[in-house]
Coordinates of C-alpha atoms and ligand atoms in Angstrom, one line a residue:
M22 CA -16.6 -15.4 -16.5
A23 CA -15.0 -18.3 -14.8
R24 CA -12.3 -19.6 -17.0
A25 CA -9.1 -21.6 -16.3
M26 CA -6.3 -19.3 -15.2
T27 CA -4.3 -18.2 -18.2
D28 CA -1.9 -16.0 -16.2
D29 CA -0.6 -15.4 -12.8
P30 CA -1.8 -12.1 -11.4
F31 CA 1.5 -11.5 -9.6
R32 CA 3.4 -11.9 -12.8
L33 CA 1.1 -9.5 -14.5
F34 CA 1.4 -7.1 -11.6
D35 CA 5.2 -7.2 -11.8
A36 CA 5.2 -6.5 -15.5
W37 CA 2.9 -3.5 -15.1
Y38 CA 4.8 -2.3 -12.0
D39 CA 8.1 -2.5 -13.9
E40 CA 6.6 -0.4 -16.7
A41 CA 5.3 2.1 -14.2
K42 CA 8.8 2.4 -12.6
A43 CA 10.1 3.3 -16.1
S44 CA 7.2 5.7 -17.1
E45 CA 5.8 7.5 -14.0
P46 CA 7.5 10.8 -13.1
N47 CA 7.5 9.9 -9.4
D48 CA 6.3 7.4 -6.8
P49 CA 5.2 4.4 -9.0
N50 CA 4.8 2.6 -5.7
A51 CA 2.2 5.1 -4.4
M52 CA -1.2 3.5 -3.8
A53 CA -4.4 4.6 -2.3
L54 CA -5.3 2.6 0.8
A55 CA -9.0 2.3 1.7
T56 CA -10.1 1.2 5.2
V57 CA -13.4 1.2 7.0
D58 CA -14.0 2.1 10.6
S59 CA -16.2 0.4 13.2
A60 CA -19.2 2.5 12.1
G61 CA -18.8 1.5 8.5
Q62 CA -17.3 4.9 7.4
P63 CA -14.7 4.4 4.6
S64 CA -11.6 6.5 4.4
V65 CA -8.8 6.6 2.0
R66 CA -5.2 7.9 1.9
M67 CA -2.0 7.3 0.0
V68 CA 0.7 5.0 1.2
L69 CA 3.8 3.6 -0.4
L70 CA 4.2 -0.1 -1.4
K71 CA 7.4 -1.4 0.2
G72 CA 7.2 -5.1 -0.6
H73 CA 4.9 -7.5 -2.5
G74 CA 4.7 -11.1 -3.4
A75 CA 2.2 -14.0 -3.5
D76 CA 1.5 -13.5 0.2
G77 CA 0.5 -9.9 -0.2
F78 CA 1.2 -6.2 -0.5
V79 CA 3.1 -4.5 2.3
F80 CA 3.1 -0.9 3.5
Y81 CA 4.5 0.7 6.7
T82 CA 2.8 3.2 9.0
N83 CA 2.2 4.3 12.5
R84 CA 0.1 1.7 14.4
D85 CA -1.5 4.4 16.5
S86 CA -2.8 6.2 13.4
R87 CA -6.4 6.5 12.2
K88 CA -5.8 3.8 9.5
A89 CA -4.4 1.5 12.2
A90 CA -7.5 2.0 14.3
D91 CA -9.7 1.2 11.3
L92 CA -7.7 -1.9 10.6
A93 CA -7.9 -3.0 14.2
A94 CA -11.7 -2.8 14.0
V95 CA -12.1 -4.1 10.5
P96 CA -8.9 -5.9 9.3
R97 CA -9.7 -5.7 5.6
A98 CA -8.5 -3.1 3.0
G99 CA -8.6 -2.0 -0.6
L100 CA -5.6 -0.8 -2.5
L101 CA -5.6 1.2 -5.7
F102 CA -2.6 1.9 -8.0
H103 CA -3.2 4.5 -10.7
W104 CA -0.4 4.8 -13.2
K105 CA -1.5 7.8 -15.1
S106 CA 1.2 7.8 -17.7
L107 CA 0.1 4.3 -18.7
R108 CA -3.6 4.9 -18.3
R109 CA -3.9 1.9 -16.0
Q110 CA -5.2 1.0 -12.6
V111 CA -4.9 -2.0 -10.4
R112 CA -7.3 -2.8 -7.5
V113 CA -6.4 -5.2 -4.7
E114 CA -8.8 -6.3 -1.9
G115 CA -8.3 -8.6 1.0
P116 CA -7.7 -9.2 4.7
V117 CA -4.9 -7.4 6.4
T118 CA -2.4 -8.6 9.0
W119 CA 0.7 -7.1 10.7
A120 CA 4.0 -7.8 9.0
S121 CA 6.4 -9.7 11.4
D122 CA 8.6 -7.8 13.8
A123 CA 11.7 -9.1 11.9
E124 CA 10.3 -7.8 8.6
S125 CA 9.4 -4.4 10.1
D126 CA 12.8 -4.2 11.8
A127 CA 14.6 -5.0 8.5
Y128 CA 12.7 -2.3 6.6
F129 CA 13.0 0.3 9.3
A130 CA 16.8 -0.3 9.4
S131 CA 16.9 0.3 5.6
R132 CA 15.4 3.8 5.9
G133 CA 17.4 7.0 6.1
R134 CA 18.2 8.2 9.6
D135 CA 15.9 11.3 9.4
S136 CA 13.0 9.1 8.4
Q137 CA 13.8 6.9 11.4
L138 CA 13.9 9.9 13.7
G139 CA 10.7 11.2 12.1
A140 CA 8.9 7.9 13.0
W141 CA 9.8 8.5 16.7
A142 CA 8.7 12.2 16.5
S143 CA 5.4 11.7 14.8
D144 CA 2.1 11.1 16.6
Q145 CA 0.4 10.4 13.3
S146 CA -3.3 11.4 12.9
R147 CA -3.3 13.3 16.2
P148 CA -3.9 17.0 16.3
L149 CA -0.7 19.1 16.4
D150 CA -0.8 22.5 18.2
A151 CA 2.1 23.9 16.2
R152 CA 4.6 22.7 13.7
A153 CA 7.3 23.7 16.2
T154 CA 6.1 20.9 18.6
F155 CA 6.9 18.3 15.9
E156 CA 10.3 19.9 15.3
D157 CA 11.0 19.9 19.1
R158 CA 10.1 16.2 19.2
F159 CA 12.3 15.5 16.2
A160 CA 15.2 17.3 17.9
A161 CA 14.6 15.3 21.1
A162 CA 14.6 12.0 19.2
R163 CA 17.9 13.1 17.5
A164 CA 19.5 13.8 20.9
R165 CA 18.1 10.6 22.4
F166 CA 19.7 8.3 19.8
E167 CA 22.8 10.4 19.2
G168 CA 25.8 8.2 18.3
G169 CA 23.9 5.0 18.0
A170 CA 21.4 3.1 15.8
V171 CA 17.8 4.3 15.8
P172 CA 15.6 1.3 16.8
R173 CA 12.1 0.8 15.3
P174 CA 9.5 2.6 17.5
P175 CA 7.0 0.2 19.1
H176 CA 4.2 2.1 17.4
W177 CA 5.5 1.7 13.9
G178 CA 5.4 -1.3 11.6
G179 CA 4.2 -3.0 8.5
Y180 CA 0.8 -4.2 7.3
R181 CA 0.2 -6.9 4.6
V182 CA -2.9 -6.9 2.4
A183 CA -3.4 -10.5 1.3
P184 CA -5.2 -10.3 -2.0
E185 CA -8.5 -12.1 -2.6
R186 CA -9.3 -10.0 -5.7
I187 CA -7.0 -8.3 -8.1
E188 CA -8.4 -6.3 -11.0
F189 CA -6.3 -4.9 -13.8
W190 CA -7.8 -2.0 -15.8
Q191 CA -6.3 -0.8 -19.1
D192 CA -7.5 2.1 -21.1
R193 CA -8.5 1.2 -24.7
A194 CA -9.7 3.2 -27.6
H195 CA -13.3 4.3 -27.8
R196 CA -13.8 3.7 -24.1
L197 CA -13.7 -0.1 -24.7
H198 CA -11.5 -0.4 -21.7
E199 CA -10.2 -3.8 -20.6
R200 CA -10.8 -5.1 -17.1
R201 CA -9.2 -8.3 -16.1
L202 CA -10.3 -9.8 -12.7
F203 CA -8.5 -12.5 -10.7
V204 CA -10.4 -14.0 -7.8
R205 CA -8.6 -16.3 -5.4
S206 CA -9.9 -19.8 -5.0
G207 CA -7.9 -21.6 -2.4
D208 CA -4.3 -21.7 -3.7
S209 CA -5.2 -20.8 -7.3
W210 CA -6.9 -17.9 -9.1
N211 CA -10.0 -17.8 -11.4
E212 CA -9.6 -15.3 -14.1
G213 CA -12.3 -13.4 -16.1
Y214 CA -13.0 -10.3 -18.0
L215 CA -15.5 -7.6 -17.0
Y216 CA -17.4 -5.2 -19.1
P217 CA -15.7 -1.8 -18.9
Ligands
LIG312 C1 2.4 9.8 -2.1 C2 2.2 9.6 -0.6 C3 2.7 8.5 0.0 C4 2.5 8.3 1.4 N1 3.1 7.2 2.0 C5 2.8 6.9 3.3 C6 3.3 5.7 3.9 O1 3.9 4.8 3.2 N2 3.0 5.5 5.2 C7 2.2 6.4 5.9 O2 2.0 6.2 7.1 N3 1.8 7.6 5.4 C8 2.0 7.8 4.1 N4 1.6 9.0 3.5 C9 0.7 9.9 4.3 C10 -0.7 9.3 4.4 O3 -1.4 9.6 3.2 C11 -1.6 9.9 5.5 O4 -1.6 11.3 5.5 C12 -1.0 9.4 6.9 O5 -0.5 8.1 6.9 C13 -2.1 9.5 8.0 O6 -3.2 8.7 7.6 P1 -4.4 8.3 8.6 O7 -4.7 9.5 9.5 O8 -5.6 7.9 7.8 O9 -3.9 7.1 9.4 C14 1.8 9.2 2.1 C15 1.2 10.4 1.5 C16 1.4 10.5 0.1 C17 0.8 11.7 -0.6

């Protein structure tokens, strides 16, 4: 399996991601995020990829949420992209850190105002007695920031998954699927193929 690297996994990811943007009917940046809690219980949910590069894959969320509690206890995650129209998946695994305040501020500032207000109104992952409570909180946030910029809430920000493994899976005829695995070794990557 260990061979000299023949390609850069980030270049391959970019090529597949560009194709997914062209072919997926919606949300080519949607990815499943798997975390584990302190008791070892895994859980998974969808989030949106909002930035990526050699240093990792970034998503934004509420830092009081269930996934945030998992990541505080076990700061590692798995990501999965499934681009159905291309019959491809990409798996990413590695340690997770917070994005910097400057990075989270910049992304928050780029969001629509309603999304910004929603971040103030949402107590993500907490029980909600009635939908109206959320709407009331949204209205209160709107009134609070009336006429000015909406700052990033202290409980909202980015997380970066720094990949140690990236696996590309491509459907092939007769179920002879192709799996290409990149494993980080220091600053470089070892590449190999896996049996489907
Ligand atoms: C396609 C899709 C994209 C989503 N993107 C995000 C996201 O980027 N950030 C986020 O906090 N929740 C996102 N959600 C909602 C999450 O799946 C989840 O319901 C929420 O974050 C609470 O998860 P938790 O209770 O495990 O923390 C998305 C849901 C879907 C279906």
